XYZ file of C-alpha atoms in Angstrom:
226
model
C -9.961 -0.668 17.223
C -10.422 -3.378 14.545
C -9.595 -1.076 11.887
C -6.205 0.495 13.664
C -4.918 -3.519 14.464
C -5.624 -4.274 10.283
C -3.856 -1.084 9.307
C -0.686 -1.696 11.532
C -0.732 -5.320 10.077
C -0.565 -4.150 6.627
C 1.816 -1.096 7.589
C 4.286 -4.255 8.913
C 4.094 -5.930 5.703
C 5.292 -3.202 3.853
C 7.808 -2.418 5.869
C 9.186 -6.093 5.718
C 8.901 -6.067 1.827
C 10.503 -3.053 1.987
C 13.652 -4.602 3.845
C 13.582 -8.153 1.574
C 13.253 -6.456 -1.631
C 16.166 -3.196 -1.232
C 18.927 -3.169 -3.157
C 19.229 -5.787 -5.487
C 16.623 -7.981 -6.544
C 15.725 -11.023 -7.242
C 12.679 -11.757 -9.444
C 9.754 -12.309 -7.668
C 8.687 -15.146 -10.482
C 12.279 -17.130 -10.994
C 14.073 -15.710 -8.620
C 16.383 -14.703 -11.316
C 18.556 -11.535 -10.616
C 16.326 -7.847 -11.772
C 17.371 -4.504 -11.836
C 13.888 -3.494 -12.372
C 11.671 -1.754 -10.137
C 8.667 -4.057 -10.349
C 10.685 -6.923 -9.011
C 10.250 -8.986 -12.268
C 13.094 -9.795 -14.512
C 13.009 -8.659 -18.017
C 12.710 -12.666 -19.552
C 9.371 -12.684 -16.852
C 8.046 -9.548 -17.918
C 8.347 -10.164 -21.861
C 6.128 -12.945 -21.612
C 3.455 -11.048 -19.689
C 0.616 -10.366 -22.741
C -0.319 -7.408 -22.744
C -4.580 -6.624 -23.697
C -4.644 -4.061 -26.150
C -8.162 -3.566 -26.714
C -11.018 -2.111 -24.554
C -14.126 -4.592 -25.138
C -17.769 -4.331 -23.639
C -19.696 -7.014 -21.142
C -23.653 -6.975 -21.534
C -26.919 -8.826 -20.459
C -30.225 -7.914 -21.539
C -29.115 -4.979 -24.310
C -27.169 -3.442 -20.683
C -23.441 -2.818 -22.059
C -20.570 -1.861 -19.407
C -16.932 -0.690 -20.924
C -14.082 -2.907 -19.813
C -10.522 -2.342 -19.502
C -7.963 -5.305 -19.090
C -4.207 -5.154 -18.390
C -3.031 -8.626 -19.371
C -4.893 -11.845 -20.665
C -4.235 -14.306 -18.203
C -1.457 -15.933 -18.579
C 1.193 -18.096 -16.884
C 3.362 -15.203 -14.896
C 0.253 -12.807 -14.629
C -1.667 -15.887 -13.289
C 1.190 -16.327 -10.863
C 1.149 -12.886 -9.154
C -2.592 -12.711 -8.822
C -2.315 -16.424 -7.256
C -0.032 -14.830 -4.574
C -1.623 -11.985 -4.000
C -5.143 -13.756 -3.417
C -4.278 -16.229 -1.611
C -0.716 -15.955 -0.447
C -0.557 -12.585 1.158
C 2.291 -11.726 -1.121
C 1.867 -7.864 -1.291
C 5.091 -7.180 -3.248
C 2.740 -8.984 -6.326
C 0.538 -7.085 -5.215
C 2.149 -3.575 -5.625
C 3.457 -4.943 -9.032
C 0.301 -5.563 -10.465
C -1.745 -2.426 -9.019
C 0.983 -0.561 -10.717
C 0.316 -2.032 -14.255
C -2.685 -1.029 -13.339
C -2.204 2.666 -12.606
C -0.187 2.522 -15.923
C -3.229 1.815 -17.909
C -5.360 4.432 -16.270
C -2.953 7.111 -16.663
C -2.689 6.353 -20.557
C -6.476 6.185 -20.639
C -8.972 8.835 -21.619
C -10.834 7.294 -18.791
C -12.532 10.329 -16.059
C -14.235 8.714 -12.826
C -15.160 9.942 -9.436
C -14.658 7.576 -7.320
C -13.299 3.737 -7.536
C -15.307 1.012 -6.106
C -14.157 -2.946 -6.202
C -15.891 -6.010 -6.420
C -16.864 -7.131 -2.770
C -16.229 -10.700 -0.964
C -18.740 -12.136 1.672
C -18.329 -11.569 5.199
C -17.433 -15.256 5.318
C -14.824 -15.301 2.672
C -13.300 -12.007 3.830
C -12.964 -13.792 7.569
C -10.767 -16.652 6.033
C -8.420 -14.375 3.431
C -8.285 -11.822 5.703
C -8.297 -8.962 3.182
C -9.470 -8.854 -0.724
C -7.623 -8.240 -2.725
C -9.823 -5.858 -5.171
C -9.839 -3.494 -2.148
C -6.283 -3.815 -1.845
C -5.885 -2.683 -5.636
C -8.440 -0.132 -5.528
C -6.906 1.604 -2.161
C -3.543 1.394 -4.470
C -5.060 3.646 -7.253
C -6.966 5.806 -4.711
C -3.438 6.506 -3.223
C -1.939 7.414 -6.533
C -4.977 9.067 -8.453
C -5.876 11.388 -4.941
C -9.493 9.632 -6.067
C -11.887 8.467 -3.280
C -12.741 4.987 -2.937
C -16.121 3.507 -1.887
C -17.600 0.676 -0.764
C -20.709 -0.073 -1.225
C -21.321 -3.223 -2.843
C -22.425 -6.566 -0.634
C -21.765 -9.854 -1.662
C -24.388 -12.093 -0.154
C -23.983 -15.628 1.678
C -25.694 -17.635 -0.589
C -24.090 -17.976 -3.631
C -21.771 -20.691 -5.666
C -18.430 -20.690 -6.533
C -17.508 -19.283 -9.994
C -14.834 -22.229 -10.444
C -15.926 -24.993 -12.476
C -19.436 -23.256 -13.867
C -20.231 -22.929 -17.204
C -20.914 -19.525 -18.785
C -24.608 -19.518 -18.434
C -24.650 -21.063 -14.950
C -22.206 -17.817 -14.105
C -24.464 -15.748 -14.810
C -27.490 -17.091 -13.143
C -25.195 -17.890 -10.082
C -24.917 -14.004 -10.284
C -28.206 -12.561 -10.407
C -28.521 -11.937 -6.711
C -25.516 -12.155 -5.487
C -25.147 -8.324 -4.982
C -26.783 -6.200 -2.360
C -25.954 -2.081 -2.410
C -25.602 -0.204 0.374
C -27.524 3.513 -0.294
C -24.785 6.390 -0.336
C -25.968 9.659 -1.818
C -22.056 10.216 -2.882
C -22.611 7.848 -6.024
C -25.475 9.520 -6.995
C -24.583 11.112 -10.612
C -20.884 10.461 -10.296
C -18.493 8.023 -12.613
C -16.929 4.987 -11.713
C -14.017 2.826 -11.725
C -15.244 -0.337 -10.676
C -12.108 -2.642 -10.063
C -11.597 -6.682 -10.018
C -8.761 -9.416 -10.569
C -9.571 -11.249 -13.403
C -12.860 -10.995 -15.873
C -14.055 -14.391 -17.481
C -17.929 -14.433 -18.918
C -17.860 -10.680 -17.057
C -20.823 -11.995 -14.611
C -19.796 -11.076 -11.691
C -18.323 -7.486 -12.631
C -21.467 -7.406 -15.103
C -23.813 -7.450 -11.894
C -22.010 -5.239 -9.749
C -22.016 -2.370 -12.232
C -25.785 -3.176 -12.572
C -26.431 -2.716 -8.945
C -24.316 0.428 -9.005
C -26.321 2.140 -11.792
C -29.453 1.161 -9.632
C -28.444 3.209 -7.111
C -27.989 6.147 -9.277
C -24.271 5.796 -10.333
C -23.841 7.623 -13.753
C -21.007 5.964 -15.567
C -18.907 2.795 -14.146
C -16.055 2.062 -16.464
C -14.612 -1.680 -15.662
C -10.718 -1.975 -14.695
C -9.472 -5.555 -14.345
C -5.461 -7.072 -14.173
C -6.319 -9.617 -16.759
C -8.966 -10.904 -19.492
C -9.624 -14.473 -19.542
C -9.009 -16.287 -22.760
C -12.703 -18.275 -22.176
């Protein structure tokens, strides 16, 4: 029953950013006029920076491939701010897209896409997370499975405000796995916001090869310039 009421919810938001954003738009950032699909004017999206290289996260001689869309800068920083925490889906769509973009120019083959999890509590207050929402985007697009697996416990810090090393010890058990025998041997596509010291995407891909995951390949909107 729960699931049907969320599913209608979302299904109403689309349909009502469906209505606001026909025709002619305005950007989504200045609220300049765009002819663009995306909803972002072309002065918003040339100062959107792109990340050109793929780059590796590691602990303990462990290495995990990473893929970034942006670095995070003012206008990318915008959209994920509205999608997290304003329930604005239209930045939403815009970003998953850039997303897509990237995969589909990558030599990148997975099996399934995953996302980094919330905690019950957090999830409660949001009301949806937003790496689901991204990974259900690509799943839609791809025709690739998504699963969810991955618990984020209780009792852990907030990343703001910690310092590299603290990040990564606030991470070390943070993560609980569910068992699922369709991971076993397969690839992954293991999908967050934004990557900083790479902790927390760092120890979800651990606890995914734990459980017998062959390859998880790291997908993220933006790098962090830390």
């Amino acid at each position: 029953m729960g699931k049907r009421i969320i599913k209608y919810i979302k299904n109403i938001f689309y349909c009502l950013a469906a209505l606001i954003y026909s025709g002619d738009e305005q950007c989504v950032i200045c609220k300049g006029y765009s002819e663009e699909s995306d909803a972002l004017c072309s002065i918003c999206r040339k100062k959107l920076r792109r990340c050109m290289d793929n780059f590796y996260i590691g602990h303990d001689e462990e290495l995990y491939q990473v893929r970034s869309v942006f670095y995070y800068s003012s206008i990318v920083k915008e959209l994920i701010i509205r999608l997290k925490y304003k329930n604005d889906f239209i930045c939403g769509e815009i970003l998953a897209e850039y997303m897509l973009q990237l995969v589909k120019k990558s030599d990148l083959q997975f099996d399934l896409i995953s996302y980094v999890p919330m905690t019950k509590k957090g999830l409660k207050n949001r009301g949806y997370n937003q790496g689901e929402y991204l990974a259900n985007y690509l799943s839609k697009s791809l025709d690739i499975p998504v699963v969810s697996s991955l618990i984020k416990t209780e009792n852990v810090k907030d990343q703001i405000g910690l310092s590299g090393e603290e990040r990564w010890d606030n991470m070390k058990e943070c993560f609980e796995i569910k068992e699922n025998e369709l991971m076993k041997n397969k690839n992954i596509l293991l999908v967050d916001d934004v990557i900083t010291t790479g902790a927390t995407a760092f120890h979800c891909a651990r606890r995914l090869k734990e459980n017998g995951v062959n390859n998880i390949f790291i997908l993220t909107i933006a790098k962090s310039n830390v």
